[in-house]
PDB file of C-alpha atoms in Angstrom:
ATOM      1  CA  UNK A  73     -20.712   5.201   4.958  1.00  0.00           C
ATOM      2  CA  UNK A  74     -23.268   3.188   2.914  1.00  0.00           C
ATOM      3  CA  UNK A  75     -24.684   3.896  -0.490  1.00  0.00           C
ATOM      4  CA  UNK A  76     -27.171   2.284  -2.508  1.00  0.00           C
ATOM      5  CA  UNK A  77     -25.034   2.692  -5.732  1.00  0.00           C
ATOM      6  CA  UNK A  78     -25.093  -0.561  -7.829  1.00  0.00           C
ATOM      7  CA  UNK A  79     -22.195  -1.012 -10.573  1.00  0.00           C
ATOM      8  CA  UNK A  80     -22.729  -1.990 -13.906  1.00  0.00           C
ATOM      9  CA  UNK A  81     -22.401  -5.942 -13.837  1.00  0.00           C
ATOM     10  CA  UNK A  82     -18.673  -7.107 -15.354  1.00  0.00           C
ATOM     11  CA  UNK A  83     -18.460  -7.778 -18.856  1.00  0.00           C
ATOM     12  CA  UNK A  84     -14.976 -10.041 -18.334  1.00  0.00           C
ATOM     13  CA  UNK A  85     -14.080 -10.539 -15.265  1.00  0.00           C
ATOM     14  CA  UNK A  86     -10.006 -10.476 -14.614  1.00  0.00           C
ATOM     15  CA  UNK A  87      -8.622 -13.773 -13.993  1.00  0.00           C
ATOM     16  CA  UNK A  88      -5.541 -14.395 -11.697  1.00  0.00           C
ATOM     17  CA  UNK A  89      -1.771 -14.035 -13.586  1.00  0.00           C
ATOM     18  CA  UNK A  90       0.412 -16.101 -10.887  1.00  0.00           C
ATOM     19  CA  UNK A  91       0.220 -16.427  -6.852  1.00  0.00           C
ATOM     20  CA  UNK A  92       3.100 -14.601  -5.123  1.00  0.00           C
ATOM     21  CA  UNK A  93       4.455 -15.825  -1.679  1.00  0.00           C
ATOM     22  CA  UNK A  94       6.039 -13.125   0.075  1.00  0.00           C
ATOM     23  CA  UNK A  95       9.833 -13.302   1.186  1.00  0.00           C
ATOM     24  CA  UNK A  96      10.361 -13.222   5.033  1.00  0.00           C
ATOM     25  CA  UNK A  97      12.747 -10.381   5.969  1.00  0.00           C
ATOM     26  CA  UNK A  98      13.207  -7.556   8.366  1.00  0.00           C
ATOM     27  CA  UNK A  99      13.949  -4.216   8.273  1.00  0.00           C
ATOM     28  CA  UNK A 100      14.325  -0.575  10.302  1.00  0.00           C
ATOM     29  CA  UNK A 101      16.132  -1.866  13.264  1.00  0.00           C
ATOM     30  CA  UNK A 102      15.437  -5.341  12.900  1.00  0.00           C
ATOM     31  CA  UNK A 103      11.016  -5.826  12.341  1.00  0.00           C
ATOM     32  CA  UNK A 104      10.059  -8.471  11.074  1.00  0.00           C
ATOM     33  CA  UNK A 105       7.659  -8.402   8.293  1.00  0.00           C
ATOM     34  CA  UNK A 106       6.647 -10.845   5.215  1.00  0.00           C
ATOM     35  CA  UNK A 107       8.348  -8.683   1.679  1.00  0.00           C
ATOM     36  CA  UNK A 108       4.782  -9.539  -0.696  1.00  0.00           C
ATOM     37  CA  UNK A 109       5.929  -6.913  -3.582  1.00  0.00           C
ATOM     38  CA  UNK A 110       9.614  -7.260  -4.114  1.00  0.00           C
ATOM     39  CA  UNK A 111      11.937  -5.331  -6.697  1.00  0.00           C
ATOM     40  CA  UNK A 112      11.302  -7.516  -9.712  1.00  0.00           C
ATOM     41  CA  UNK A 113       7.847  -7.035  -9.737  1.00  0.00           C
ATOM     42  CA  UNK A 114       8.139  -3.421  -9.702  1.00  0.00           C
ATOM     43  CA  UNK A 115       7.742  -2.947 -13.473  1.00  0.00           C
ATOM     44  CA  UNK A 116       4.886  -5.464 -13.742  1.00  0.00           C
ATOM     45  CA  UNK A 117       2.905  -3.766 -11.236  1.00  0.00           C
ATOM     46  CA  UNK A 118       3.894  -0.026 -11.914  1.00  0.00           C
ATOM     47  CA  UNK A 119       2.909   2.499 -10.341  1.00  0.00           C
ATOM     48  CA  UNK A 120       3.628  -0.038  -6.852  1.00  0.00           C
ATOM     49  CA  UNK A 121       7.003  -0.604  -5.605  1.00  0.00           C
ATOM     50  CA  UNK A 122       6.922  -2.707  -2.450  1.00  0.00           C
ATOM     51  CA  UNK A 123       4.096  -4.202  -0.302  1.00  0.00           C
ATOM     52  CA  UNK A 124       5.312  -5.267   3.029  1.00  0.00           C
ATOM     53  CA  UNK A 125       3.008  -7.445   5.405  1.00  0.00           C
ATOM     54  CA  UNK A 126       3.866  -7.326   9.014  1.00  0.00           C
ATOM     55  CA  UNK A 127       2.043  -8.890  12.017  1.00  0.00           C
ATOM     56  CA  UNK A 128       3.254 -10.595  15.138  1.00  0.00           C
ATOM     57  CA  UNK A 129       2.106 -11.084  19.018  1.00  0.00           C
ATOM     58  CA  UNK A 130       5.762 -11.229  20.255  1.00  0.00           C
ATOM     59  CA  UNK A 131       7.028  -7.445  21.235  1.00  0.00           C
ATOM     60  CA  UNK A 132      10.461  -8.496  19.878  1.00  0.00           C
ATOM     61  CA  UNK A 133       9.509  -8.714  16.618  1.00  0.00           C
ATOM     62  CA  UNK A 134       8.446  -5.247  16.229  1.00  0.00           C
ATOM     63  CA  UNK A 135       9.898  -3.099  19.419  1.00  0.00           C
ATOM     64  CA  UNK A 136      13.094  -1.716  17.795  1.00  0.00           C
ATOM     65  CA  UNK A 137      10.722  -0.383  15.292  1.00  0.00           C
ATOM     66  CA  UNK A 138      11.887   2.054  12.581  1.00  0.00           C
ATOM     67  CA  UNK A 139      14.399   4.562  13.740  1.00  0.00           C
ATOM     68  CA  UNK A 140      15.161   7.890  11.875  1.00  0.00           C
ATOM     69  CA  UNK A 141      15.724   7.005   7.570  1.00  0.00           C
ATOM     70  CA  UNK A 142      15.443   9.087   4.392  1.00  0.00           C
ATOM     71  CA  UNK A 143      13.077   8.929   1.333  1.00  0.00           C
ATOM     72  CA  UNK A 144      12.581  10.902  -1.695  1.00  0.00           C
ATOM     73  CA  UNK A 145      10.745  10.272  -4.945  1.00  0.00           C
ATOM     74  CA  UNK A 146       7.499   7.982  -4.166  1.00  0.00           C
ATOM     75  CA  UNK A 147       4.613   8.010  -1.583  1.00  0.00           C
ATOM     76  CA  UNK A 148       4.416   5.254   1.475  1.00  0.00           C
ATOM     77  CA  UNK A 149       0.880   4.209   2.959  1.00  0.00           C
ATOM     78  CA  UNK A 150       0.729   2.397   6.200  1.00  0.00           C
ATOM     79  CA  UNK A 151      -2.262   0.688   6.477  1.00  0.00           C
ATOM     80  CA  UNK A 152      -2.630  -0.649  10.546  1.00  0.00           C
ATOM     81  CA  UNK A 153      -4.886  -3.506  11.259  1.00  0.00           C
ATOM     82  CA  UNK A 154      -3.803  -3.793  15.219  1.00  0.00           C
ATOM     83  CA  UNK A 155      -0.949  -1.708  17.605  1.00  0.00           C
ATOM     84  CA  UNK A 156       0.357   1.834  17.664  1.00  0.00           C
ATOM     85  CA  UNK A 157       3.040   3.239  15.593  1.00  0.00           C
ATOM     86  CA  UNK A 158       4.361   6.828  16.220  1.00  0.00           C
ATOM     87  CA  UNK A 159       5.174   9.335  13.706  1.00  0.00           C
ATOM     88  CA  UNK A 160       7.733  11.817  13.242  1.00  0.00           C
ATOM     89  CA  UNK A 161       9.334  13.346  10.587  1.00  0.00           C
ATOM     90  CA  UNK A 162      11.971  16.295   9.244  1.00  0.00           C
ATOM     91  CA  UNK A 163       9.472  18.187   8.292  1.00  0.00           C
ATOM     92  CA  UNK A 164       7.358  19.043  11.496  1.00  0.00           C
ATOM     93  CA  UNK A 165       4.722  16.348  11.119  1.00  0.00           C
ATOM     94  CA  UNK A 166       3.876  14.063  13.515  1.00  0.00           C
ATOM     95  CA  UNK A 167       1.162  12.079  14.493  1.00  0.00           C
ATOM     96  CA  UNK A 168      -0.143   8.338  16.069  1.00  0.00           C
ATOM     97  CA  UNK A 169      -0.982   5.422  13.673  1.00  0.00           C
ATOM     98  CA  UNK A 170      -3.308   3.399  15.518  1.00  0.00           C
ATOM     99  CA  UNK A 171      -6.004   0.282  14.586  1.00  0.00           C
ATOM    100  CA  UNK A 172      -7.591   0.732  11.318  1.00  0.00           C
ATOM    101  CA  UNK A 173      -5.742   3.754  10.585  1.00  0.00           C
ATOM    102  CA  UNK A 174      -3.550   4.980   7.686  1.00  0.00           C
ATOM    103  CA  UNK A 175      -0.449   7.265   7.364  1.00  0.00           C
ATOM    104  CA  UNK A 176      -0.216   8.767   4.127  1.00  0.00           C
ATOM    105  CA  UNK A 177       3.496  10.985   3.288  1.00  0.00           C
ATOM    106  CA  UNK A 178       4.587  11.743  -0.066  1.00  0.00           C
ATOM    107  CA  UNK A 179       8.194  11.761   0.462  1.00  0.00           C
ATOM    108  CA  UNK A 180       8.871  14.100  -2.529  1.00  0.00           C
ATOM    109  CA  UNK A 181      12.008  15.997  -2.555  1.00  0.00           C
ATOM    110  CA  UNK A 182      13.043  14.377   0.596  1.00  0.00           C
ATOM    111  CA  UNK A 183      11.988  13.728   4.149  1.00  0.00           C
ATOM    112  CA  UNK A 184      13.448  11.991   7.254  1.00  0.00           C
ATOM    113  CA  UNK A 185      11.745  10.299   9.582  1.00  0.00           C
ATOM    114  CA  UNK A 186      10.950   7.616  12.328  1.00  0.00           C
ATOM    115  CA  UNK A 187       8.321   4.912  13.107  1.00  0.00           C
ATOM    116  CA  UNK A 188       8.221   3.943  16.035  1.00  0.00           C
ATOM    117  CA  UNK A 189       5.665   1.502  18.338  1.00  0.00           C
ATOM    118  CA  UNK A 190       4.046   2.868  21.086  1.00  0.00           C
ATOM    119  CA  UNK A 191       3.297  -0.474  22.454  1.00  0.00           C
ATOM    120  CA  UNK A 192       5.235  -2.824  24.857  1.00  0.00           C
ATOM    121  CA  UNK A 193       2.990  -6.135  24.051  1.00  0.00           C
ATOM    122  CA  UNK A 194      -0.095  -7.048  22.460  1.00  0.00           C
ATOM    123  CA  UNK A 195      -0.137  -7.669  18.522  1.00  0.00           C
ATOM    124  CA  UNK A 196       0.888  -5.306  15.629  1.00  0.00           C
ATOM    125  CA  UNK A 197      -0.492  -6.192  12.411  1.00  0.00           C
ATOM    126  CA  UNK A 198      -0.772  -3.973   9.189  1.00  0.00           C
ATOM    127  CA  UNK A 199       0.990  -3.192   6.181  1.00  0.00           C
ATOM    128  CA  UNK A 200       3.254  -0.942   4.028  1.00  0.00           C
ATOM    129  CA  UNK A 201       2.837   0.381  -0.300  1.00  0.00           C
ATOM    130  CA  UNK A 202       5.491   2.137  -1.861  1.00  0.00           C
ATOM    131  CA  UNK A 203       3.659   4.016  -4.584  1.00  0.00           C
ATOM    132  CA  UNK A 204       5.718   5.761  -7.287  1.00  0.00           C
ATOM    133  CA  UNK A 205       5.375   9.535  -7.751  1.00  0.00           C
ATOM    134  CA  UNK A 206       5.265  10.944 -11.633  1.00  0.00           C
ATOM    135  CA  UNK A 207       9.128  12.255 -12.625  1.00  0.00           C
ATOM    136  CA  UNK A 208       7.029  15.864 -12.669  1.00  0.00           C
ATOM    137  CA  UNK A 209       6.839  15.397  -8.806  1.00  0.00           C
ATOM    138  CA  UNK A 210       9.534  13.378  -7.511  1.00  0.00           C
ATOM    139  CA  UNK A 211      10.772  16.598  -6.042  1.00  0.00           C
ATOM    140  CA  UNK A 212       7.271  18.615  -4.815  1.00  0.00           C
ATOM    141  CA  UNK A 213       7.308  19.635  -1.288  1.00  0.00           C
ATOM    142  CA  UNK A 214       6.889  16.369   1.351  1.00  0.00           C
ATOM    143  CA  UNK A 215       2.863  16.229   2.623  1.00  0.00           C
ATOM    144  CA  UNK A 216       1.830  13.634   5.499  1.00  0.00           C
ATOM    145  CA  UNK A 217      -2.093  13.039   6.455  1.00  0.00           C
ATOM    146  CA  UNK A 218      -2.372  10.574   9.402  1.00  0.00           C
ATOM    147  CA  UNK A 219      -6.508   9.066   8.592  1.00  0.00           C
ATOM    148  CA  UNK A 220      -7.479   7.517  11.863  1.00  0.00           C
ATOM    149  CA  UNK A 221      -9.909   4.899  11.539  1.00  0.00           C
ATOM    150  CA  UNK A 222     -13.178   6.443  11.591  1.00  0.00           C
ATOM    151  CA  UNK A 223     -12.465   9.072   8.870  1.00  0.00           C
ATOM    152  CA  UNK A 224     -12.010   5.587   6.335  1.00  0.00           C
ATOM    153  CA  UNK A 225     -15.024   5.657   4.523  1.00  0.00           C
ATOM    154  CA  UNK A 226     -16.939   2.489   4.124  1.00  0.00           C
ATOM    155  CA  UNK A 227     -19.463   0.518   1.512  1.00  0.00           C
ATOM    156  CA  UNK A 228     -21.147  -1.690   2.643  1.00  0.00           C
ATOM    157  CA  UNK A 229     -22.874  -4.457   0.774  1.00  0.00           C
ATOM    158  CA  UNK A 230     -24.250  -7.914   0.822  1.00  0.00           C
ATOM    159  CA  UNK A 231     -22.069  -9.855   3.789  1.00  0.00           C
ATOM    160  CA  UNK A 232     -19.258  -7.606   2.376  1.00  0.00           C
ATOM    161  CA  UNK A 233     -17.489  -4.485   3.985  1.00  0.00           C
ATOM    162  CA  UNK A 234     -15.431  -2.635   1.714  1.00  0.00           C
ATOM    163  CA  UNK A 235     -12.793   0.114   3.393  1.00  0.00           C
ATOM    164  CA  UNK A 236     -12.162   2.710   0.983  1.00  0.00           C
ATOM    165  CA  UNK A 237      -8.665   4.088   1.560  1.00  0.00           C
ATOM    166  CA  UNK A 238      -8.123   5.225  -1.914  1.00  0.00           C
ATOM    167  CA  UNK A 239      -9.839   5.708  -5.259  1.00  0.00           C
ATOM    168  CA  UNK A 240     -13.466   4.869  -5.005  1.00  0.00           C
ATOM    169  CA  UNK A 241     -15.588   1.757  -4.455  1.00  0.00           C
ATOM    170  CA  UNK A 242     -19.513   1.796  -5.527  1.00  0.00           C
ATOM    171  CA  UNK A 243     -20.081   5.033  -5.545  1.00  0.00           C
ATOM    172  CA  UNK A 244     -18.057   6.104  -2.535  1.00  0.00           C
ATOM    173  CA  UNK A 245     -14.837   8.292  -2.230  1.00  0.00           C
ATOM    174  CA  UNK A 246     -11.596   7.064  -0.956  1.00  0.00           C
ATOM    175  CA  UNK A 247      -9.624   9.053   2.019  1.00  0.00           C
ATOM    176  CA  UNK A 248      -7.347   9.990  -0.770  1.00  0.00           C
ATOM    177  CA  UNK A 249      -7.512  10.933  -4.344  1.00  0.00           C
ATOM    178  CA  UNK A 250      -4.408  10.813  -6.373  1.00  0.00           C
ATOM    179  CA  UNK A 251      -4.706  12.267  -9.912  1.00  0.00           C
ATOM    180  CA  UNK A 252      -1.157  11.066 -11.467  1.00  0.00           C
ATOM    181  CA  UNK A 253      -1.490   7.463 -10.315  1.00  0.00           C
ATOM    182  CA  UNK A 254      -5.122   7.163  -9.675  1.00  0.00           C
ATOM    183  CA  UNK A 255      -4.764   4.872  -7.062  1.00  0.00           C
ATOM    184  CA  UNK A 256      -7.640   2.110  -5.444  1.00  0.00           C
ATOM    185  CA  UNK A 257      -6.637   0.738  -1.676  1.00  0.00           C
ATOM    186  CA  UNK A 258      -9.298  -1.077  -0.741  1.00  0.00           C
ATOM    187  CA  UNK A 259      -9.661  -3.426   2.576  1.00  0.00           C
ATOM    188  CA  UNK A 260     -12.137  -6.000   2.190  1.00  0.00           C
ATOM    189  CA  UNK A 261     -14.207  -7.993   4.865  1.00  0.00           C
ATOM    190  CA  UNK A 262     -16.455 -11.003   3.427  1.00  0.00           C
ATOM    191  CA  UNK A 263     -18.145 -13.383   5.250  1.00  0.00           C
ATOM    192  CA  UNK A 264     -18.487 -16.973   4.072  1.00  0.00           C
ATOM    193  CA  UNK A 265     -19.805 -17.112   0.322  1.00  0.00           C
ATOM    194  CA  UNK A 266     -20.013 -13.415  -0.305  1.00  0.00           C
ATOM    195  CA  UNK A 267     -19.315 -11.857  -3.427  1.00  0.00           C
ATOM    196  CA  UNK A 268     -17.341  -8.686  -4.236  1.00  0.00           C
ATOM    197  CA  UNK A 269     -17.177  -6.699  -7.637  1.00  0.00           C
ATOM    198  CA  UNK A 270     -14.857  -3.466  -8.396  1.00  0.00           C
ATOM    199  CA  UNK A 271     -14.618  -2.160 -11.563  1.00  0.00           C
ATOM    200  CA  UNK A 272     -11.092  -1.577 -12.837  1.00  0.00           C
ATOM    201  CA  UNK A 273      -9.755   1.000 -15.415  1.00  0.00           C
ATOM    202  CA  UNK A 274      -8.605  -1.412 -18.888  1.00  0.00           C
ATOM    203  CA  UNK A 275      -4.418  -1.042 -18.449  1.00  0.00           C
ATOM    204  CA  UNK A 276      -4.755  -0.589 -14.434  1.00  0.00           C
ATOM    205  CA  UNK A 277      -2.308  -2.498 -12.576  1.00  0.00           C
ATOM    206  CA  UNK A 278      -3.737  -4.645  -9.998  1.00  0.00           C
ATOM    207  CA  UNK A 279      -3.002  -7.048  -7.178  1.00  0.00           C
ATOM    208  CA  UNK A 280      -5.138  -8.783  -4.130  1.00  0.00           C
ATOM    209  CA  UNK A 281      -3.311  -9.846  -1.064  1.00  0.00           C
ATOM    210  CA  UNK A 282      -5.759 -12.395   1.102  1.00  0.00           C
ATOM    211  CA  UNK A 283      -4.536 -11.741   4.939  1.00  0.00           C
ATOM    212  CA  UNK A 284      -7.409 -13.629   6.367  1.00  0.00           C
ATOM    213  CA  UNK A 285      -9.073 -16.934   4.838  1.00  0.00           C
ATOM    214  CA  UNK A 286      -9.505 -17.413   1.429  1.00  0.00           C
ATOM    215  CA  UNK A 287     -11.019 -15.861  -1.479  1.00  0.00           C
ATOM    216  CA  UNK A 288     -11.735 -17.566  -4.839  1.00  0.00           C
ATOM    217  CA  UNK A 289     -11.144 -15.346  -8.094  1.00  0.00           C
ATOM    218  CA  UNK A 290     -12.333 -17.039 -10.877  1.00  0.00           C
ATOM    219  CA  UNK A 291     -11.163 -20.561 -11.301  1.00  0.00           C
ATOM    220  CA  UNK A 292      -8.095 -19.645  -8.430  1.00  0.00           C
ATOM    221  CA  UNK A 293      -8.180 -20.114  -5.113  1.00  0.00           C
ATOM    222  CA  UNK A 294      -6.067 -17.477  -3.427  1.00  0.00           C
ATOM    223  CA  UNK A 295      -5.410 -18.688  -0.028  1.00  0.00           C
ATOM    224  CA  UNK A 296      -4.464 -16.489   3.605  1.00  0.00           C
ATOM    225  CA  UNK A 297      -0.811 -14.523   3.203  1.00  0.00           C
ATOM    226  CA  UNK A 298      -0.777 -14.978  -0.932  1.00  0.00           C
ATOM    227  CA  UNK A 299      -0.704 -12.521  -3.484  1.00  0.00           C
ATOM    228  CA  UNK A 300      -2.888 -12.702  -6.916  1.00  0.00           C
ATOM    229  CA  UNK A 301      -1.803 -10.453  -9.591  1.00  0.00           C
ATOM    230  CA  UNK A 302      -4.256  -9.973 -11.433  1.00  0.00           C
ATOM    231  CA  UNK A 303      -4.122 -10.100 -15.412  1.00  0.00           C
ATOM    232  CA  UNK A 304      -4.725  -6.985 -17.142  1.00  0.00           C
ATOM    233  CA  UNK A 305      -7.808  -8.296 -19.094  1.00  0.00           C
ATOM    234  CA  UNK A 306     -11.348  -7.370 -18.223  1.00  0.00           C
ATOM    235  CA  UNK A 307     -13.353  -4.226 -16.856  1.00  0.00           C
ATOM    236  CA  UNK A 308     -13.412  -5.535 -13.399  1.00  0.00           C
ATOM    237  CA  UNK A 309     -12.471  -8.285 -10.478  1.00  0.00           C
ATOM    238  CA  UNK A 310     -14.859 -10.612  -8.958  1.00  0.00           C
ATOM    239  CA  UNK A 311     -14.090 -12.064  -5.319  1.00  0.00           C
ATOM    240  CA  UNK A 312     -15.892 -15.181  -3.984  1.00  0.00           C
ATOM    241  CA  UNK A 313     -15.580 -15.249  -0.042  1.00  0.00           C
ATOM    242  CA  UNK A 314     -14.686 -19.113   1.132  1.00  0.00           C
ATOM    243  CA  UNK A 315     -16.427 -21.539   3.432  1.00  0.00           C
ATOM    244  CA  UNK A 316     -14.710 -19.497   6.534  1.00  0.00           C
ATOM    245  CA  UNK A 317     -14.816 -16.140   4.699  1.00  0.00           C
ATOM    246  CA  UNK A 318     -11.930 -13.289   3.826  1.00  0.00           C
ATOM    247  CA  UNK A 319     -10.180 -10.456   4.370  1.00  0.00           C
ATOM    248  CA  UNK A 320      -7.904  -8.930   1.662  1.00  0.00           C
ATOM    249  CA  UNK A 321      -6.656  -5.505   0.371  1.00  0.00           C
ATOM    250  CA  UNK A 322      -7.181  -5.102  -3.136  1.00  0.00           C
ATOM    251  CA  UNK A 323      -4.924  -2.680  -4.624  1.00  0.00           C
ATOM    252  CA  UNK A 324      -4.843  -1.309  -8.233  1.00  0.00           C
ATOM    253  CA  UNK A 325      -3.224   2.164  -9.899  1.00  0.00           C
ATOM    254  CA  UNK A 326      -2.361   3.581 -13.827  1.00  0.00           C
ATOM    255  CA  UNK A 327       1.543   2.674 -13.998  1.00  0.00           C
ATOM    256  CA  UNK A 328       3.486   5.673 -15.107  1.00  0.00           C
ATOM    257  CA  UNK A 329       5.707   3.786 -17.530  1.00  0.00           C
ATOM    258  CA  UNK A 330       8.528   5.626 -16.823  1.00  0.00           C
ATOM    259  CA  UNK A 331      12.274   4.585 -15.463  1.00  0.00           C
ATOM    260  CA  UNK A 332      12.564   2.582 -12.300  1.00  0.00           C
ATOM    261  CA  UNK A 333      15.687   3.939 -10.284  1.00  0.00           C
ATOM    262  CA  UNK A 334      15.941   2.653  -6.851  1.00  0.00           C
ATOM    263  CA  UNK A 335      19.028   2.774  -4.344  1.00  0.00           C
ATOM    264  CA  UNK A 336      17.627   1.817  -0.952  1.00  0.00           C
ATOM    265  CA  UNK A 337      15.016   4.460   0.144  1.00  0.00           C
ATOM    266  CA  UNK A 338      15.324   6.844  -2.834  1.00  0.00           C
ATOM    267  CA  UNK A 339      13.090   5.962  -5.978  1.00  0.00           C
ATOM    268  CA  UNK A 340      13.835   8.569  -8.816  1.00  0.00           C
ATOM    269  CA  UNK A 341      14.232   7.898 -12.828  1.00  0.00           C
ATOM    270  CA  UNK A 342      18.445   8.049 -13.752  1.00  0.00           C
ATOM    271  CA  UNK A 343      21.209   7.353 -12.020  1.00  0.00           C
ATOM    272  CA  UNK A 344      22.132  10.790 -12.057  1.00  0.00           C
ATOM    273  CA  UNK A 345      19.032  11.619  -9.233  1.00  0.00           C
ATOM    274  CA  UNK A 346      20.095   8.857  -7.727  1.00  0.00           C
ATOM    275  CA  UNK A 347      23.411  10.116  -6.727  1.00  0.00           C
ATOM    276  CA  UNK A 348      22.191  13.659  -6.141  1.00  0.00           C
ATOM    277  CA  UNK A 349      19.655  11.807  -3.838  1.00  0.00           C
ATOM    278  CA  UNK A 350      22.331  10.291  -1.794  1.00  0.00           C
ATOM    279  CA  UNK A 351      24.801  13.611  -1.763  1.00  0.00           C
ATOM    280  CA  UNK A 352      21.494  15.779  -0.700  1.00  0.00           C
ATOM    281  CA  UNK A 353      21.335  13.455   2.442  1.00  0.00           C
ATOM    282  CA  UNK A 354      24.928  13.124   3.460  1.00  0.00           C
ATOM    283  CA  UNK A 355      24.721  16.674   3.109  1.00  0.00           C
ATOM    284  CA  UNK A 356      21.929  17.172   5.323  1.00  0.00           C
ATOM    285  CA  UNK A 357      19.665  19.013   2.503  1.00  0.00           C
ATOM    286  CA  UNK A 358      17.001  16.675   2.974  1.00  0.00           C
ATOM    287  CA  UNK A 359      13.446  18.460   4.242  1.00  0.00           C
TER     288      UNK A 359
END
């Protein structure tokens, strides 16, 4: 999708807070992936909880894949650059995530399910948000949407390509609209030297993770597999492309500021959900 829509130029620009290197790890039944938003950032970049970054050629760092878990109280967006991942879940959804397509479930008041690769070789690449739900709907009915890659809408500028998953980008609509946490996923393509400008909301939360090249955001370079959070000054982000160009998600959302309660794959606000999370399951009363 293109548009002609040109944003007001940036009064103050956000500037870069710290780089973040992500924290090998693995998880489901044993993938490999690169941890970029860990547990201690969660307050600082509220509404987000977790960003994992996973991408590997070898078949044995994905196969096993992720076998049959719970969740309740937040959303999860996969986001697949390369490979196949199937989809199934307690509540009767199920679908394919394939290249350049997203799986969006809101876990709400509790969900099981599996992800699983439908590929024996050949590269998976993509990655995983946690995004917090408002305590109003921590326990709404679960929702899934798998987007396949043509339904992302695109803008399309000046050697840049802009992927709108979420929120809106000059003047065109994400894939999904989220009023509590007003969310902005964004996948970026610029070539060498290009320039990129998004307006952001003053007291958004916001973060961009470089997976290809290097992009420069005001005085900081931000090279390939770092994170920039970005500081909470300023009406907007500019992104310089480098000499070999970049690709990056840029993610921002209005944090909730409200309790943090997490115990593995439930995310709710006391202690006391927490434990009713947990009994629900081992009682089998998840959806």
């Amino acid at each position: 999708m293109d548009t002609t829509t040109t944003p007001a130029a940036l009064t103050q620009a956000r500037t870069v807070e710290r780089l973040i290197t992500g924290r090998p790890t693995s998880d489901g039944a044993g993938v490999k992936l690169t941890r970029v938003l860990t547990n201690d950032l969660q307050r600082r970049l509220d509404p987000f909880l977790m960003l994992d970054a996973f991408g590997s050629d070898a078949a044995d760092d994905y196969i096993a894949g992720f076998p049959d878990h719970p969740h309740r109280g937040f959303e999860t967006v996969t986001y697949m650059l390369a490979g196949k991942m199937r989809h199934r879940d307690s509540a009767g959804h199920e679908g394919l995530l394939a290249d350049g397509g997203v799986q969006w479930m809101t876990a709400g008041r509790g969900v099981i399910h599996s992800e699983l690769p439908e590929q024996s070789e050949g590269r998976m690449e993509g990655f995983q948000l946690w995004l917090n739900l408002p305590a109003k709907d921590k326990l709404r009915d679960p929702w899934y949407r798998d987007i396949q890659s043509a339904e992302v809408p695109e803008w399309h500028g000046d050697g840049v390509t802009a992927r709108v998953i979420a929120g809106a980008s000059h003047g065109v609509a994400g894939a999904v609209q989220r009023e509590g946490t007003e969310p902005l996923y964004l996948d970026l393509h610029l070539a060498p030297g290009a320039r990129f400008e998004q307006a952001l909301p003053e007291g958004h939360n916001a973060f961009v993770y470089v997976y290809r090249g290097a992009l420069q955001i005001g005085e900081t370079v931000v090279p390939v597999q770092r994170m920039a959070i970005l500081a909470n000054r300023g009406d907007g982000v500019r992104l310089d492309g480098g000499a070999d160009g970049a690709r990056a998600i840029l993610v921002a959302g209005k944090p909730l500021k409200e309790p943090i309660v997490q115990h593995g794959p439930f995310v709710m606000n006391s202690p006391q959900e927490i434990f009713q999370a947990v009994e629900d399951f081992r009682a089998g009363r998840l959806a």
